[in-house]
mmCIF file of C-alpha atoms in Angstrom:
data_model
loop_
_atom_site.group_PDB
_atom_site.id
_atom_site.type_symbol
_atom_site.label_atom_id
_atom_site.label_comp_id
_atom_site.label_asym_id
_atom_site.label_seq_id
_atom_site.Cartn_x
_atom_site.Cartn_y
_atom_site.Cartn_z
ATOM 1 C CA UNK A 767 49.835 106.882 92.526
ATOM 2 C CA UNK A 768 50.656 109.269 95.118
ATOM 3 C CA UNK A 769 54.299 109.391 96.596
ATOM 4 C CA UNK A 770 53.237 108.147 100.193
ATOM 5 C CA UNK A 771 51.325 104.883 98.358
ATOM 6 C CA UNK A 772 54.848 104.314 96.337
ATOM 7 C CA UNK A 773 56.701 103.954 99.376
ATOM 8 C CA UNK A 774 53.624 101.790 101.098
ATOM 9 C CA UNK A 775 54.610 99.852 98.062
ATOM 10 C CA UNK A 776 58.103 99.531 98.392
ATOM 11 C CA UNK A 777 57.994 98.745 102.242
ATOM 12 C CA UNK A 778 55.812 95.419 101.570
ATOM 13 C CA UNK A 779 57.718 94.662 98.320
ATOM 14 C CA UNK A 780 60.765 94.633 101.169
ATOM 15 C CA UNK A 781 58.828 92.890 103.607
ATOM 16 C CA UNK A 782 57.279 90.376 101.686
ATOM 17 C CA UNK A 783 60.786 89.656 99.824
ATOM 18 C CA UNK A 784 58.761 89.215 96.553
ATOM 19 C CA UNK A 785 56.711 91.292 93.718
ATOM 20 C CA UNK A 786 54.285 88.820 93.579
ATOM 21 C CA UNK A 787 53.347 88.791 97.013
ATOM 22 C CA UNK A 788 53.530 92.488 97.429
ATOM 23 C CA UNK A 789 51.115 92.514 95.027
ATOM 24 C CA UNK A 790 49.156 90.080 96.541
ATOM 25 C CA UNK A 791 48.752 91.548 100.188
ATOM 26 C CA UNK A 792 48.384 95.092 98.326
ATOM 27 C CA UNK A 793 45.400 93.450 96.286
ATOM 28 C CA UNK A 794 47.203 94.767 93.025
ATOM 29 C CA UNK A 795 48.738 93.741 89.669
ATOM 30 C CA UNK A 796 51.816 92.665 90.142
ATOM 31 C CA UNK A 797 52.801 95.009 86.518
ATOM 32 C CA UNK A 798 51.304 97.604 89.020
ATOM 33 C CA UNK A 799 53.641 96.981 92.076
ATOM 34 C CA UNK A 800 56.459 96.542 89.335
ATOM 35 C CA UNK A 801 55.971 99.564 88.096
ATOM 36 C CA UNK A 802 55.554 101.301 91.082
ATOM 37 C CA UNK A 803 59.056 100.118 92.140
ATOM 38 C CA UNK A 804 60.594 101.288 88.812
ATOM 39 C CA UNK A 805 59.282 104.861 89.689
ATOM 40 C CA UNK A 806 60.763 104.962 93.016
ATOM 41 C CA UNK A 807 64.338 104.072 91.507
ATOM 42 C CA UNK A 808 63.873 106.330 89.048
ATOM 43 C CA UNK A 809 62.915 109.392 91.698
ATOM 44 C CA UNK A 810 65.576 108.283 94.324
ATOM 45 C CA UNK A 811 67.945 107.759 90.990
ATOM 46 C CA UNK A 812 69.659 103.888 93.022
ATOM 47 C CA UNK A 813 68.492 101.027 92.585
ATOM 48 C CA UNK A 814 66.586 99.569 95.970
ATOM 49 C CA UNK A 815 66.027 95.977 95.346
ATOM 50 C CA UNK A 816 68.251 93.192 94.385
ATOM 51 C CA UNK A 817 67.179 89.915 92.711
ATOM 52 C CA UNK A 818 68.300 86.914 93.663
ATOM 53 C CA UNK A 819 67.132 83.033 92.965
ATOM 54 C CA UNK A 820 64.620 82.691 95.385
ATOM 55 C CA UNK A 821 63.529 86.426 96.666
ATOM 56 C CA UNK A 822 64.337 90.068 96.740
ATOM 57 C CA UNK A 823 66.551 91.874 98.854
ATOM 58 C CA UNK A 824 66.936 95.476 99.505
ATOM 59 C CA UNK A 825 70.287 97.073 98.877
ATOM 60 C CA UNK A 826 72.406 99.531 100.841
ATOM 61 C CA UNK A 827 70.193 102.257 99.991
ATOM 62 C CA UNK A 828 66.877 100.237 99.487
ATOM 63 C CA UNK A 829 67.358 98.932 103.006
ATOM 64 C CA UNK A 830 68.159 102.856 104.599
ATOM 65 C CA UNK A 831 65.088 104.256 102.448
ATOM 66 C CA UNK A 832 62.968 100.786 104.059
ATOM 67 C CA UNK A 833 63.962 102.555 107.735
ATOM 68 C CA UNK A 834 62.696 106.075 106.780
ATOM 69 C CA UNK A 835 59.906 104.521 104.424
ATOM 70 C CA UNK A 836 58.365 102.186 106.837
ATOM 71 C CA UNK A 837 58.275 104.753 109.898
ATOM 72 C CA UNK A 838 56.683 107.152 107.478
ATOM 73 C CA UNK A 839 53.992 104.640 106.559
ATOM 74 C CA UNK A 840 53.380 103.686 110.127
ATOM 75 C CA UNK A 841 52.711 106.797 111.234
ATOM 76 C CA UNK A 842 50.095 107.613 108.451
ATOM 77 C CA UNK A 843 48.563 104.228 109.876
ATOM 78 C CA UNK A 844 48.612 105.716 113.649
ATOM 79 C CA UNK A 845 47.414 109.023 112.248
ATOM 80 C CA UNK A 846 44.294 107.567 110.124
ATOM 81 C CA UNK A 847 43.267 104.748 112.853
ATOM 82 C CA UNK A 848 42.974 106.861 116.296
ATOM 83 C CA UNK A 849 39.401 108.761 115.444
ATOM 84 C CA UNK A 850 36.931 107.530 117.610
ATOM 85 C CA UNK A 851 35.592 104.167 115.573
ATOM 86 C CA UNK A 852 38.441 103.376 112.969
ATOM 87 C CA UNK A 853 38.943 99.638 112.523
ATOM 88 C CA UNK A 854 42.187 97.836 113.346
ATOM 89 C CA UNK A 855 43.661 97.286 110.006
ATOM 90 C CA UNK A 856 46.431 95.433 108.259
ATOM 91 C CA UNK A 857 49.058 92.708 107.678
ATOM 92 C CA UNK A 858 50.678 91.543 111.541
ATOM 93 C CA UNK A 859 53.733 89.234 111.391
ATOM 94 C CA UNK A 860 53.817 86.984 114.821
ATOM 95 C CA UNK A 861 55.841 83.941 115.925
ATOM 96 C CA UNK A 862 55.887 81.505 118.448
ATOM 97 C CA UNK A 863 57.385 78.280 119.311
ATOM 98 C CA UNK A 864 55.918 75.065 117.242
ATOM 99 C CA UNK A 865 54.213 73.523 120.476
ATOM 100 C CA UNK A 866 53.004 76.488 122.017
ATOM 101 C CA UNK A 867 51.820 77.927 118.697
ATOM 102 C CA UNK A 868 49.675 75.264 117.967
ATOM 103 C CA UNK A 869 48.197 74.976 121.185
ATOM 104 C CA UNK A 870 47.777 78.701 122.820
ATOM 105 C CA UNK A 871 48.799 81.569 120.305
ATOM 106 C CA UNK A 872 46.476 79.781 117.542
ATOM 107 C CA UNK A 873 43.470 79.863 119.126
ATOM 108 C CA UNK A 874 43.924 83.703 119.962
ATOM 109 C CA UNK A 875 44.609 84.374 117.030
ATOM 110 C CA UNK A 876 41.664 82.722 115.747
ATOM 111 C CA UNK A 877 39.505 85.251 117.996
ATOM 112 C CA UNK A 878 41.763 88.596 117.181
ATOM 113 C CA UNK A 879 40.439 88.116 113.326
ATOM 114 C CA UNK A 880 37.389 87.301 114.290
ATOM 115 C CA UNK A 881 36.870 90.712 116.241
ATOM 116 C CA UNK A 882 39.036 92.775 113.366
ATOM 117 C CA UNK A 883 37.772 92.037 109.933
ATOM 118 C CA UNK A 884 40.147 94.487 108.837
ATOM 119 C CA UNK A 885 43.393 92.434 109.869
ATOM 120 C CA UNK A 886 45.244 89.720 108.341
ATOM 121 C CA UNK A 887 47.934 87.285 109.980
ATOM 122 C CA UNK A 888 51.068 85.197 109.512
ATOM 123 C CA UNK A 889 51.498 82.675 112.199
ATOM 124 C CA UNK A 890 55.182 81.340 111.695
ATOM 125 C CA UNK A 891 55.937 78.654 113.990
ATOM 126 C CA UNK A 892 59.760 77.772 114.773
ATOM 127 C CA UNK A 893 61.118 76.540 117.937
ATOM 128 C CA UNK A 894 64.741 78.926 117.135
ATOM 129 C CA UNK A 895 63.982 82.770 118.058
ATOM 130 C CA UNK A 896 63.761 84.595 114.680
ATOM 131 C CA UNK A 897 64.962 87.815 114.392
ATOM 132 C CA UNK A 898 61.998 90.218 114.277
ATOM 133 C CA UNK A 899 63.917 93.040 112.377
ATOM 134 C CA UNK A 900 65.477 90.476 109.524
ATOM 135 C CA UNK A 901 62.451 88.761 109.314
ATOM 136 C CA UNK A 902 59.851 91.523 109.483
ATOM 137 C CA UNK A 903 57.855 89.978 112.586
ATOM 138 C CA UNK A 904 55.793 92.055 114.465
ATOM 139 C CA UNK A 905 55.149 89.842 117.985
ATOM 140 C CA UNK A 906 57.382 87.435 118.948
ATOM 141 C CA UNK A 907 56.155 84.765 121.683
ATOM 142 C CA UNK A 908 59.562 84.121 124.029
ATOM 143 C CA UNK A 909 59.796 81.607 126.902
ATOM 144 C CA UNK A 910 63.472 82.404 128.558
ATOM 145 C CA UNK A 911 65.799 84.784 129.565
ATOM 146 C CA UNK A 912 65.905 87.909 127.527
ATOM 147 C CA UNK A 913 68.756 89.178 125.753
ATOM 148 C CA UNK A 914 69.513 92.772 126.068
ATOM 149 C CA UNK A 915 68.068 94.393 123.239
ATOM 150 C CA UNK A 916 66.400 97.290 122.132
ATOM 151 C CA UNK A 917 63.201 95.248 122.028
ATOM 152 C CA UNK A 918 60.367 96.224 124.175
ATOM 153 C CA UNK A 919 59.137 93.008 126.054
ATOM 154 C CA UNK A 920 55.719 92.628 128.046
ATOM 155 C CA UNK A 921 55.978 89.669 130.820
ATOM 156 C CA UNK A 922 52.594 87.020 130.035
ATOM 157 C CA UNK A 923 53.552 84.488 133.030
ATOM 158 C CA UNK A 924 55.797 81.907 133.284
ATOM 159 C CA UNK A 925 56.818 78.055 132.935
ATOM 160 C CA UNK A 926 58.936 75.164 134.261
ATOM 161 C CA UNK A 927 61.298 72.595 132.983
ATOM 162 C CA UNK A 928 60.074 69.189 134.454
ATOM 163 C CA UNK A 929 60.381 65.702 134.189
ATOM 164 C CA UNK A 930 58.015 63.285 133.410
ATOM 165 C CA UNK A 931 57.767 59.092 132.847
ATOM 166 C CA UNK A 932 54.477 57.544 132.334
ATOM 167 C CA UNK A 933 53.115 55.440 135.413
ATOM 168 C CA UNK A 934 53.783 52.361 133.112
ATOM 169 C CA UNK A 935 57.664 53.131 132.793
ATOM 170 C CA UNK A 936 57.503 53.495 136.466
ATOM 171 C CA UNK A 937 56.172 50.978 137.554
ATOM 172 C CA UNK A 938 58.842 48.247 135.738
ATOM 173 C CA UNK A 939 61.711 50.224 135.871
ATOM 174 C CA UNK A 940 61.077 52.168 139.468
ATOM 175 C CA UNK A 941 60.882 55.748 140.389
ATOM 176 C CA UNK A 942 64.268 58.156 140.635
ATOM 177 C CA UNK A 943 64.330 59.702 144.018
ATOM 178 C CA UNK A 944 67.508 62.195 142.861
ATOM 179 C CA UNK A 945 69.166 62.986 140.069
ATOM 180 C CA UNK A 946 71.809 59.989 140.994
ATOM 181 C CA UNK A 947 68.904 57.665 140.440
ATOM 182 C CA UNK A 948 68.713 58.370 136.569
ATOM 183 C CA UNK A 949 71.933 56.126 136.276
ATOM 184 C CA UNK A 950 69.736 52.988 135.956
ATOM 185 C CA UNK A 951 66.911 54.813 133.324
ATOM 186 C CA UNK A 952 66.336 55.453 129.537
ATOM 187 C CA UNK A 953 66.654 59.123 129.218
ATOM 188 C CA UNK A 954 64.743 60.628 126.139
ATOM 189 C CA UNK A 955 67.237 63.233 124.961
ATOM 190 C CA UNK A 956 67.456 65.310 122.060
ATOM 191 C CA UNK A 957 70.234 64.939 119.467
ATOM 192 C CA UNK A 958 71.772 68.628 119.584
ATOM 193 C CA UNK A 959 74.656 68.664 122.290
ATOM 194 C CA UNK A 960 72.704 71.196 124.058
ATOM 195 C CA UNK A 961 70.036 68.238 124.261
ATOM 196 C CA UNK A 962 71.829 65.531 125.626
ATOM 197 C CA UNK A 963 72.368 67.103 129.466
ATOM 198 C CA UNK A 964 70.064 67.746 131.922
ATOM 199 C CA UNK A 965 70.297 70.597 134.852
ATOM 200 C CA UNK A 966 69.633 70.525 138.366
ATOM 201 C CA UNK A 967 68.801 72.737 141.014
ATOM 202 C CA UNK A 968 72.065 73.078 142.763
ATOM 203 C CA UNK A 969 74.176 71.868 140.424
ATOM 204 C CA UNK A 970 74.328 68.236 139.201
ATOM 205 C CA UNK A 971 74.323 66.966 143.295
ATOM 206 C CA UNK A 972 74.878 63.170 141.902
ATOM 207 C CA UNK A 973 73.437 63.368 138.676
ATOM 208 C CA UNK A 974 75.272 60.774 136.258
ATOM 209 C CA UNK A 975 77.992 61.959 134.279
ATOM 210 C CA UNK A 976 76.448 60.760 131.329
ATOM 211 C CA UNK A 977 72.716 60.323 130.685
ATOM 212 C CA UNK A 978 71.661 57.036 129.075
ATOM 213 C CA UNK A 979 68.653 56.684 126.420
ATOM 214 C CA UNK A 980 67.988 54.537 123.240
ATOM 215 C CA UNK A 981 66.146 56.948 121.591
ATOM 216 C CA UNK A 982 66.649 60.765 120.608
ATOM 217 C CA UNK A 983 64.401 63.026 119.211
ATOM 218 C CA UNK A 984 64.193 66.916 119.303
ATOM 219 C CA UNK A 985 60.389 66.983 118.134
ATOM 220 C CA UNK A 986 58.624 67.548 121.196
ATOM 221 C CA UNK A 987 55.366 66.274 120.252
ATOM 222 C CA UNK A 988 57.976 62.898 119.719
ATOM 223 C CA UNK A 989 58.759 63.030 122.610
ATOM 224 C CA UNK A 990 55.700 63.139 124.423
ATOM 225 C CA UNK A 991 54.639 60.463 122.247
ATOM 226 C CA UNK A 992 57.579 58.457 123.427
ATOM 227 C CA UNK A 993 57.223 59.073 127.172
ATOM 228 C CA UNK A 994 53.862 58.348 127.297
ATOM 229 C CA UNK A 995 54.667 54.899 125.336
ATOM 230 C CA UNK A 996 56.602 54.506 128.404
ATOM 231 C CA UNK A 997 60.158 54.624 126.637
ATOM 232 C CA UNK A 998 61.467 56.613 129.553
ATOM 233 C CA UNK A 999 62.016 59.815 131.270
ATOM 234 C CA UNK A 1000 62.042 63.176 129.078
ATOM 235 C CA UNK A 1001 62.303 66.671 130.390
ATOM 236 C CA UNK A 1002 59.775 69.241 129.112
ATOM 237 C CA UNK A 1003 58.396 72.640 129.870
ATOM 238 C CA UNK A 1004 55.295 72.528 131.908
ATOM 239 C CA UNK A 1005 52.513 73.553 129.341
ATOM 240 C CA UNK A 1006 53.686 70.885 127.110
ATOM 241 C CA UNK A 1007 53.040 68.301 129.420
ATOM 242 C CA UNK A 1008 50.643 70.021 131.443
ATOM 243 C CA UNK A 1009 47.518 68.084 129.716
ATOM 244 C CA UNK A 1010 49.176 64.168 129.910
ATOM 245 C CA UNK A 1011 50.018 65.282 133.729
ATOM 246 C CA UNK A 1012 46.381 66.584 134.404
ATOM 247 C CA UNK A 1013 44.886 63.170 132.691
ATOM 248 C CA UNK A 1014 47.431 61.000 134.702
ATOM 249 C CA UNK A 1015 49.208 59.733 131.253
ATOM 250 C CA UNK A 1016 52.552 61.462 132.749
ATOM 251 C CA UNK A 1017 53.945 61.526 136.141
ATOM 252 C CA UNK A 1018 55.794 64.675 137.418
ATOM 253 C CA UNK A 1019 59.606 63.523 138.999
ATOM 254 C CA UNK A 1020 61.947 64.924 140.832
ATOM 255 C CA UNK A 1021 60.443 67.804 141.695
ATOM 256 C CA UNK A 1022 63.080 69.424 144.662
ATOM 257 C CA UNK A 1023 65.354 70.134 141.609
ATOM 258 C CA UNK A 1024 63.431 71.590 139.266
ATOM 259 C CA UNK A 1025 65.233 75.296 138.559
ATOM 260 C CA UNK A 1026 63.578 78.234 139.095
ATOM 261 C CA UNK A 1027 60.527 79.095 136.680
ATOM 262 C CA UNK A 1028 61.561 80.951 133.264
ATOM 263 C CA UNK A 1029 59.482 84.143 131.825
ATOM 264 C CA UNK A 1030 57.575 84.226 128.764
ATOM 265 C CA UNK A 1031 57.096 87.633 127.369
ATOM 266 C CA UNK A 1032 55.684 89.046 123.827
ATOM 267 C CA UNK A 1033 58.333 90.883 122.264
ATOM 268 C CA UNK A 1034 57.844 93.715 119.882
ATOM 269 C CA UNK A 1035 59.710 96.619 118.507
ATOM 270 C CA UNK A 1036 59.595 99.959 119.795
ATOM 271 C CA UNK A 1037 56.877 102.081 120.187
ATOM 272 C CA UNK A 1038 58.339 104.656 117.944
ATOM 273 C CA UNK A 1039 56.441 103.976 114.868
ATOM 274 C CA UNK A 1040 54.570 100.731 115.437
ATOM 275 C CA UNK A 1041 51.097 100.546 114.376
ATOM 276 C CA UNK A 1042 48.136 100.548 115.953
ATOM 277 C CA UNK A 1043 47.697 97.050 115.181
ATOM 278 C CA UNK A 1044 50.307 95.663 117.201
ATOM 279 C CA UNK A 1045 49.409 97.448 120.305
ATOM 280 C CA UNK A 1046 45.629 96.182 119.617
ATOM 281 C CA UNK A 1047 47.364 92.625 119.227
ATOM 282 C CA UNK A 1048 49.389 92.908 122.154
ATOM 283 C CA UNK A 1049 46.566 94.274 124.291
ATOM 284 C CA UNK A 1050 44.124 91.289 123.292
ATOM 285 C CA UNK A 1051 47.097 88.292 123.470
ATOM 286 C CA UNK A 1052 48.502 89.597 126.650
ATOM 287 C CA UNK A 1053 45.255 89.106 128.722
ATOM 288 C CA UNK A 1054 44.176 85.960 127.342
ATOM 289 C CA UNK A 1055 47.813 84.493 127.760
ATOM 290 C CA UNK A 1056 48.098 85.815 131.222
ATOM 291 C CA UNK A 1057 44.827 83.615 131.916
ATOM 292 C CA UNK A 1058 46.021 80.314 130.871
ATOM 293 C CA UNK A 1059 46.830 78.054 133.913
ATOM 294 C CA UNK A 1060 50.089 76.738 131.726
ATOM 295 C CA UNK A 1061 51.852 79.999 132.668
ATOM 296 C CA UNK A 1062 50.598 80.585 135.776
ATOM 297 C CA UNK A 1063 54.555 79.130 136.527
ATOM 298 C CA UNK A 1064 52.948 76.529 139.427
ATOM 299 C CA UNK A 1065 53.647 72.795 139.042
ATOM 300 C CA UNK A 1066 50.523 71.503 136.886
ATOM 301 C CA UNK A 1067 48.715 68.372 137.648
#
């Protein structure tokens, strides 16, 4: 084994927080990826890796050699896959919210392997924005204001935070006019404290001090569920109600304070380094999300 290939070794031993799996995306024994490990201690004379009950984690020096390591390995990547004709290749790391993963970033997925035989994915799906250093992702899919990072971010459209009742709901309990009106509705809130208020354009401009609602749920899918059982009035982002609105299962209320539309970007790390991969990713998900009508950031229906 070659000295490059031991620290190809060592970065997905890192990233995959496991021997086993290292050896698994590396098509290899694990005694082989084991070994391979032991060799690099021995040459850097530290130990890199530390054990612990459910994976491994680099040390102090495993994680500065990981830095140097990985941009190393990268750039062999970049190096071997610009001739004219060399296949995309590789493991990429992307996440996206839960709803919008299942819905949008799937399905694109779905056609990036199909046009790179070479490439393999991990979808992870969680609604809380995981750090992409920590946690070794490649894309991230982000609807909201960005921090300020040293993350490179590429704007795919945008979306709104509506609200919606089912014509059903409406048509016992009435239709709010202004935020004042909710006073006499079942809200369907989440059960974070972050959940449980509701914004306005403008401020609150009457809204009721305190929301009322029977039922809380932070599963959006839930929640949908619930508003088209006409249990009352939830607030979503557009593209997750955008299909009930278009088939006329959801009504769209209060539309003069809706807030101004929020960005969704792909996020990656800098371009120091990053493999050809990830710009082919970026490339192919950027146009195809830029097409969907759910970020377009107009009201839907």
């Amino acid at each position: 084994m070659d000295r490059l290939d031991e620290l190809a070794v060592f970065v997905r031993i890192v990233e995959e927080g496991s021997l086993v799996r290292a050896a698994g995306r590396l098509r290899r024994s694990p005694p082989a990826v084991t070994r391979a490990l032991a060799a690099l201690e021995a040459r850097v004379g530290q130990r890199l890796v530390d054990r612990t009950t459910r994976r491994l984690a680099p040390t102090e020096a495993g994680r500065r050699l990981y830095d140097k390591a990985r941009a190393l390995v990268t750039d062999y990547e970049a190096a071997t896959s610009t001739a004219p004709g060399m296949p995309v290749q590789g493991v990429l790391r992307i996440t996206a919210p839960v709803q919008f993963g299942r819905r949008h970033m799937a399905p694109i997925v779905g056609r990036f392997l199909d046009a790179h035989d070479g490439v393999e994915i991990e979808l992870v799906l969680n609604d809380r924005n995981i750090d992409l250093i920590e946690e070794g992702i490649d894309v991230a899919l982000r609807i909201g204001p960005l921090a300020d990072s040293s993350l490179l971010a590429r704007p795919v459209g945008q979306v709104r935070r509506l609200w919606v009742a089912s014509p059903g709901y409406l048509a016992r309990r009435g239709t709010p006019r202004t935020p004042a009106d909710l006073a006499g509705h079942e809200a369907l809130l989440g059960t974070l404290r972050g959940n449980r208020e509701w914004s306005f354009a403008g401020g609150r401009r009457g809204a009721p001090a305190r929301l009322a609602g029977r039922f809380r749920v932070d599963d959006v899918e839930t929640r949908l569920r619930a508003a088209r059982e006409g249990r009352g009035i939830a607030q979503l982002l557009s593209y997750q109600a955008a299909d009930d609105l278009a088939a006329g299962r959801l009504v769209r209320l209060l539309g003069a304070w809706e807030g101004p539309p929020l960005p969704v970007h792909l996020l990656t790390k800098g371009r120091a380094h990053r493999a050809p991969r990830i710009d082919a990713f970026l490339d192919f998900a950027a146009k195809r999300l830029k097409a969907l009508p759910v970020l377009s950031g107009a009201p839907p229906g």
